[in-house]
Short mmCIF file of C-alpha atoms in Angstrom, two decimals:
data_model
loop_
_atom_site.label_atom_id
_atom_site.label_comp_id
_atom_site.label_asym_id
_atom_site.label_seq_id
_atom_site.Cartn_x
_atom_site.Cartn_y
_atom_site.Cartn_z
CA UNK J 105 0.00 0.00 0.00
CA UNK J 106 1.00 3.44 -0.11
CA UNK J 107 2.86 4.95 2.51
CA UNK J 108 1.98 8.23 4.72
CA UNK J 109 4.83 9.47 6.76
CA UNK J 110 3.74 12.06 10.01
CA UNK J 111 5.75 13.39 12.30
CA UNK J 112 6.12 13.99 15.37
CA UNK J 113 4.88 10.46 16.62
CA UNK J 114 4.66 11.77 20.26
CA UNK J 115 4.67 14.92 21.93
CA UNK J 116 4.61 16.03 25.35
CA UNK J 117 3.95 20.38 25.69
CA UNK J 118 3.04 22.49 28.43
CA UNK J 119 -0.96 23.98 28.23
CA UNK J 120 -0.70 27.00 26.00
CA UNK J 121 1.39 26.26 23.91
CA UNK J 122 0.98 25.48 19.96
CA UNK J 123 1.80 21.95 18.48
CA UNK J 124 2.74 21.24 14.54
CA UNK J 125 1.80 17.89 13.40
CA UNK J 126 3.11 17.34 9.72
CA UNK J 127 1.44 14.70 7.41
CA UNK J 128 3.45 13.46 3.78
CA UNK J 129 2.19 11.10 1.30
CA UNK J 130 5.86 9.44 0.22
CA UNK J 131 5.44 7.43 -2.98
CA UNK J 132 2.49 9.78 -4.13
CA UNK J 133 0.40 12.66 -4.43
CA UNK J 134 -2.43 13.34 -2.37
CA UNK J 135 -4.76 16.24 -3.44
CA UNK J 136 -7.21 15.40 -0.08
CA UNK J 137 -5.71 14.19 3.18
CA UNK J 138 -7.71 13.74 6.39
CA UNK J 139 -7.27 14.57 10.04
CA UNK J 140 -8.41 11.93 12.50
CA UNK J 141 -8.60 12.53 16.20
CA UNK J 142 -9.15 9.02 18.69
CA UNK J 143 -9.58 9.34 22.44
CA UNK J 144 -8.87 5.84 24.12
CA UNK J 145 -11.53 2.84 23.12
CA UNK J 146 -13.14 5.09 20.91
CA UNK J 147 -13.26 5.26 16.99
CA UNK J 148 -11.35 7.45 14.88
CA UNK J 149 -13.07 11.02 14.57
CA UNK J 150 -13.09 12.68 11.22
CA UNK J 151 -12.14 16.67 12.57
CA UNK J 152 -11.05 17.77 9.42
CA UNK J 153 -10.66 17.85 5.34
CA UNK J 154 -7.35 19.18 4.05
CA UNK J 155 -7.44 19.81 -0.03
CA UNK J 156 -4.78 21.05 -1.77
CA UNK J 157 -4.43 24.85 -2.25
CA UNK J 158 -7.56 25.52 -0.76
CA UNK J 159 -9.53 25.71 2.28
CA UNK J 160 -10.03 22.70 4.83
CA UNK J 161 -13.07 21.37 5.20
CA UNK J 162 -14.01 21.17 9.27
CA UNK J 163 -16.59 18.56 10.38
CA UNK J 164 -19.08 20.11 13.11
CA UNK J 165 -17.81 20.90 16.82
CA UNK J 166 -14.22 21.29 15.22
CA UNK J 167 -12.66 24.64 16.00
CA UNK J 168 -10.99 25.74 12.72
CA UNK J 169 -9.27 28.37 14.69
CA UNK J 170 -7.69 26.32 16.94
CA UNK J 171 -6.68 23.60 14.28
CA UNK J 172 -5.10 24.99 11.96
CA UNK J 173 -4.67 22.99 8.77
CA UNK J 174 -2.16 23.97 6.13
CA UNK J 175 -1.89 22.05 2.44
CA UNK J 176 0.49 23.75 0.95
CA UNK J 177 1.59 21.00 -1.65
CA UNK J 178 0.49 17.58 -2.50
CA UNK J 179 2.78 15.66 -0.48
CA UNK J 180 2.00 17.50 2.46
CA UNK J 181 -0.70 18.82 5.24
CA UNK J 182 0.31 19.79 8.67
CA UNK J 183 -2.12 20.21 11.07
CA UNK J 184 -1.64 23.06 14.35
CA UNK J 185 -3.03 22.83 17.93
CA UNK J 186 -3.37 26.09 18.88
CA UNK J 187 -3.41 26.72 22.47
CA UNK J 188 -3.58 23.07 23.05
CA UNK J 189 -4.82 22.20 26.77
CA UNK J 190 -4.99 18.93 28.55
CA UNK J 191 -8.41 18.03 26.93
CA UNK J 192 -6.84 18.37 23.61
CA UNK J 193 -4.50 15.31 24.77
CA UNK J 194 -5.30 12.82 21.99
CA UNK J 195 -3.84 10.36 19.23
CA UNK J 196 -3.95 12.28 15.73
CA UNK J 197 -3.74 10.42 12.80
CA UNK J 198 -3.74 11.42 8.96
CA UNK J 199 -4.62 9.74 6.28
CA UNK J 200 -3.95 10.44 2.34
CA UNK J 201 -6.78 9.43 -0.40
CA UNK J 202 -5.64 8.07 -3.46
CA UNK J 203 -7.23 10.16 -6.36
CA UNK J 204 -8.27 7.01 -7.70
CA UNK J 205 -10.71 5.66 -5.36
CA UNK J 206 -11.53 5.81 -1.98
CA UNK J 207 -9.13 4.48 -0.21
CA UNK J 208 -7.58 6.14 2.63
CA UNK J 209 -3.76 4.87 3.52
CA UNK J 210 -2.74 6.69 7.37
CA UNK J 211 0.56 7.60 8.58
CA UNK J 212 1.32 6.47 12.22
CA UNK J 213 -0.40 8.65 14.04
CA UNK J 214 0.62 11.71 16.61
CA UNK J 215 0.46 10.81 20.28
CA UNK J 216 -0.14 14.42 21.63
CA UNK J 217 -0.09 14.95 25.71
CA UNK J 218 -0.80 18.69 27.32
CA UNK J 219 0.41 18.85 30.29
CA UNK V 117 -28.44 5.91 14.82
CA UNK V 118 -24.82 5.60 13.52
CA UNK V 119 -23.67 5.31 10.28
CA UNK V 120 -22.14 2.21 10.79
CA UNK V 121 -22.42 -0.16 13.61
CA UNK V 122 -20.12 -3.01 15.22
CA UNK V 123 -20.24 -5.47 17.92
CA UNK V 124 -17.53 -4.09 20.58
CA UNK V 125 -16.44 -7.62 21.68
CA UNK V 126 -14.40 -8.85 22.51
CA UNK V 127 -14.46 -12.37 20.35
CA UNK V 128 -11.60 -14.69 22.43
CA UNK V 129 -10.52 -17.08 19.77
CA UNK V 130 -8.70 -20.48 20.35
CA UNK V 131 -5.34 -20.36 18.02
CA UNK V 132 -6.43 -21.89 14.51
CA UNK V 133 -10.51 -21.59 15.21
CA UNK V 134 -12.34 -19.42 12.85
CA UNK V 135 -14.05 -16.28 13.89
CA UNK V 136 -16.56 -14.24 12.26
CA UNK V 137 -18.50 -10.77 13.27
CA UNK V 138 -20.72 -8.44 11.10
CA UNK V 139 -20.95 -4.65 10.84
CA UNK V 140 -24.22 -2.97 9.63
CA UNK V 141 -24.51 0.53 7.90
CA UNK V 142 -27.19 2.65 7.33
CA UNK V 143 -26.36 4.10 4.05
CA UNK V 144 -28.23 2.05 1.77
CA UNK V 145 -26.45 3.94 -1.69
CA UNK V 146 -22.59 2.68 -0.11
CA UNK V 147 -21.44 0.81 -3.11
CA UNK V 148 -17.49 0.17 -1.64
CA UNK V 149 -16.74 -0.76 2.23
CA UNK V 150 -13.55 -1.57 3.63
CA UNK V 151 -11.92 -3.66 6.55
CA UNK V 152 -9.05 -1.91 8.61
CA UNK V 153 -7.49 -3.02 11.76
CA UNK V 154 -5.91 -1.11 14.31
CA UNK V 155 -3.18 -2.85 16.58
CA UNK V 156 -3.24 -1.44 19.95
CA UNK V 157 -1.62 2.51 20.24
CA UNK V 158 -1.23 2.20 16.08
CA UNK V 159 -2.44 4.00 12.91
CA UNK V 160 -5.43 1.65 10.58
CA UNK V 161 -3.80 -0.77 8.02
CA UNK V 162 -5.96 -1.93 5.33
CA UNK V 163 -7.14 -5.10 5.39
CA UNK V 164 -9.77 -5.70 2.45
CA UNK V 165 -11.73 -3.78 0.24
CA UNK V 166 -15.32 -5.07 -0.58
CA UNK V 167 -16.83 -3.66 -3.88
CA UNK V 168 -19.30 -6.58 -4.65
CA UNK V 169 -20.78 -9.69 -2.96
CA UNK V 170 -17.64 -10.30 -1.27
CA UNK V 171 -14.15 -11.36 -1.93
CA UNK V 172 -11.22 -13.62 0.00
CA UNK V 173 -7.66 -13.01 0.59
CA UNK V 174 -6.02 -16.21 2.34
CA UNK V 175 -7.54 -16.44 5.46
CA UNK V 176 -9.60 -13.54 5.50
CA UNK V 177 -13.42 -13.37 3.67
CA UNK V 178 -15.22 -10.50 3.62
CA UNK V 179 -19.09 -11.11 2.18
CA UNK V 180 -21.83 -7.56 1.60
CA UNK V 181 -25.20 -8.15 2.03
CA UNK V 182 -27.06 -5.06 0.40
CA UNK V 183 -30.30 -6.61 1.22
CA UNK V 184 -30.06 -6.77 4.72
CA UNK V 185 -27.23 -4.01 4.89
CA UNK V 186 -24.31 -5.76 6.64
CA UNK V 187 -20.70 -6.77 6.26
CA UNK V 188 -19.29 -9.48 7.33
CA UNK V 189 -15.27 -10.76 7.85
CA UNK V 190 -14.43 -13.92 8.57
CA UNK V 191 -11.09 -15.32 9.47
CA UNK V 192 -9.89 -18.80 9.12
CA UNK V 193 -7.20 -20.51 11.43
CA UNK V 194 -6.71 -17.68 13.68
CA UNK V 195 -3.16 -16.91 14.54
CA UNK V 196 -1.89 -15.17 17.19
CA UNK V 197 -1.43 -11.78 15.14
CA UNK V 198 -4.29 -12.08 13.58
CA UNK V 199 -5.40 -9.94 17.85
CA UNK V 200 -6.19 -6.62 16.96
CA UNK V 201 -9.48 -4.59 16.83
CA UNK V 202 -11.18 -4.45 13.32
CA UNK V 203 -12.48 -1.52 11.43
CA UNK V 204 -15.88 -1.42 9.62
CA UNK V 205 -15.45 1.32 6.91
CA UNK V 206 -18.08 2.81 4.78
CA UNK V 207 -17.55 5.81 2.10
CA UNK V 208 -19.37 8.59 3.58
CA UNK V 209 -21.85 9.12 0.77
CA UNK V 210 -22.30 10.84 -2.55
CA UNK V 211 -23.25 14.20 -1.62
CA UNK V 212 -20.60 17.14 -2.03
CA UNK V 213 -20.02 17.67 1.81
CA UNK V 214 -19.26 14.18 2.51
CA UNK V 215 -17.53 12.96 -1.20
CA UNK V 216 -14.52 11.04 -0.32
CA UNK V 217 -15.13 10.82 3.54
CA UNK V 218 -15.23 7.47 5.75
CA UNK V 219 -17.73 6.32 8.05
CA UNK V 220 -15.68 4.09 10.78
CA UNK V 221 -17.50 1.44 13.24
CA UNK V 222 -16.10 1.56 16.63
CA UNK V 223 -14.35 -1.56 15.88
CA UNK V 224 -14.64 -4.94 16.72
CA UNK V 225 -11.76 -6.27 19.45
CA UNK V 226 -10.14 -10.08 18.47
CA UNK V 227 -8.33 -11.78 20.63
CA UNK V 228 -6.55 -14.74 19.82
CA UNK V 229 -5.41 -16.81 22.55
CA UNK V 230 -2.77 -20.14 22.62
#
C-alpha cells in the first residue's frame, strides 16, 4: 500500500502552547488528506478535510481556529493545535486518499499529551 | 443511529478456530466498504476492500449483504497476530459535503489466545 509518513509520533507540551503535526504522502500525491482525532476505546473522529491549495473542510464541533490545517503542496498537510490544553491530549492520525478511489492509507499517528 | 455499527467484543478465539462478526450501515447507496485493523496505540492498516458480494484473501473473507445491509469478515485458522481490533469502513456518501469521507465502526476487538 501506499505509505503516509507524520511526524512527530509523540509529543509532550506544556498547556498553552501550539503543536505542529506534519502529514506526507511518500510514494504519491495526495490532493485530499484527512485529520483523525481518537480518544482511548473510541473510533477514529473525522475533525477535518485538508485539499490542496484551498480551504479545509471542518466537520461540526471542530474549531478551525484552533486547528489549523495547512496544504500547501500535495505531499503534504500539517495540522496546528493552537493553544492546546490537557483536553486536547489525543492520538492524531492522517490519512492520504488516493485520487483514484476511496481508499484512505494513514501515517502512524501523533500521540499528543498537554500537560 | 450511527452510520455504521459493530459489535464491541471482545471475540476470544482459540489459536487456529475461525471467527466471524458483522458490521451494519445505514447508508443504503454505499457501493465500496472496507476492513481496517488497528493494533493497539497504532495507525489503521488496510485489510480488504469489498466492492461486490464479497471477496477472499487467504484467510480472511469479507461477504456484503445489500439486502439486509451488513458486512461481514471472517477469518480462518486464527493466529496469534491475527489480535487486533477491526475496522468497519463505509464511504461517507455521494453528496458534495461528505464525497470522499469514511464512516468508521467503533471496531470490533479479536483476541486470539494459545
Amino acid at each position: 500500500g501506499a505509505v503516509v509518513s507524520q511526524h512527530p509520533s509523540r509529543v509532550i507540551c506544556k498547556s498553552g502552547t501550539s503543536v505542529k503535526i506534519e502529514c506526507r504522502s511518500l510514494d504519491f500525491q495526495a490532493t485530499t488528506m484527512f485529520w483523525y482525532r481518537q480518544f482511548p476505546k473510541q473510533s477514529l473522529m473525522l475533525m477535518a478535510t485538508s485539499n490542496e491549495g484551498s480551504k479545509a473542510t471542518y466537520e461540526q464541533g471542530v474549531e478551525k481556529d484552533k486547528f489549523l490545517i495547512n496544504h500547501a503542496s500535495l505531499t503534504l498537510s500539517t495540522l496546528t493545535v493552537t493553544s492546546a490544553h490537557p483536553e486536547d491530549s489525543s492520538f492524531y492520525i492522517c490519512s492520504a486518499q488516493l485520487t483514484s478511489g476511496r481508499v484512505q492509507f494513514f501515517g502512524p499517528g501523533t500521540r499528543l499529551t498537554v500537560l | 443511529r450511527k452510520e455504521v455499527e459493530q459489535d464491541p467484543g471482545p471475540f476470544n478465539v482459540p489459536e487456529g478456530a475461525t471467527v466471524a462478526f458483522n458490521c451494519t450501515y445505514s447508508n443504503s447507496a454505499s457501493q465500496s466498504f472496507f476492513w481496517y485493523r488497528q493494533d493497539c496505540r497504532k495507525e489503521p492498516k488496510l485489510l480488504m476492500s469489498v466492492y461486490s458480494s464479497g471477496n477472499e484473501d487467504g484467510r480472511f473473507t469479507a461477504q456484503l449483504n445489500r439486502a439486509s445491509q451488513y458486512i461481514s469478515l471472517l477469518i480462518r485458522d486464527s493466529k496469534l497476530s491475527d489480535s487486533a481490533t477491526y475496522l468497519c469502513v463505509a464511504p461517507g456518501g455521494r453528496t458534495t459535503d461528505s464525497w470522499g469521507k469514511l464512516q468508521f465502526g467503533a471496531g470490533t476487538q479479536v483476541v486470539v489466545t494459545p
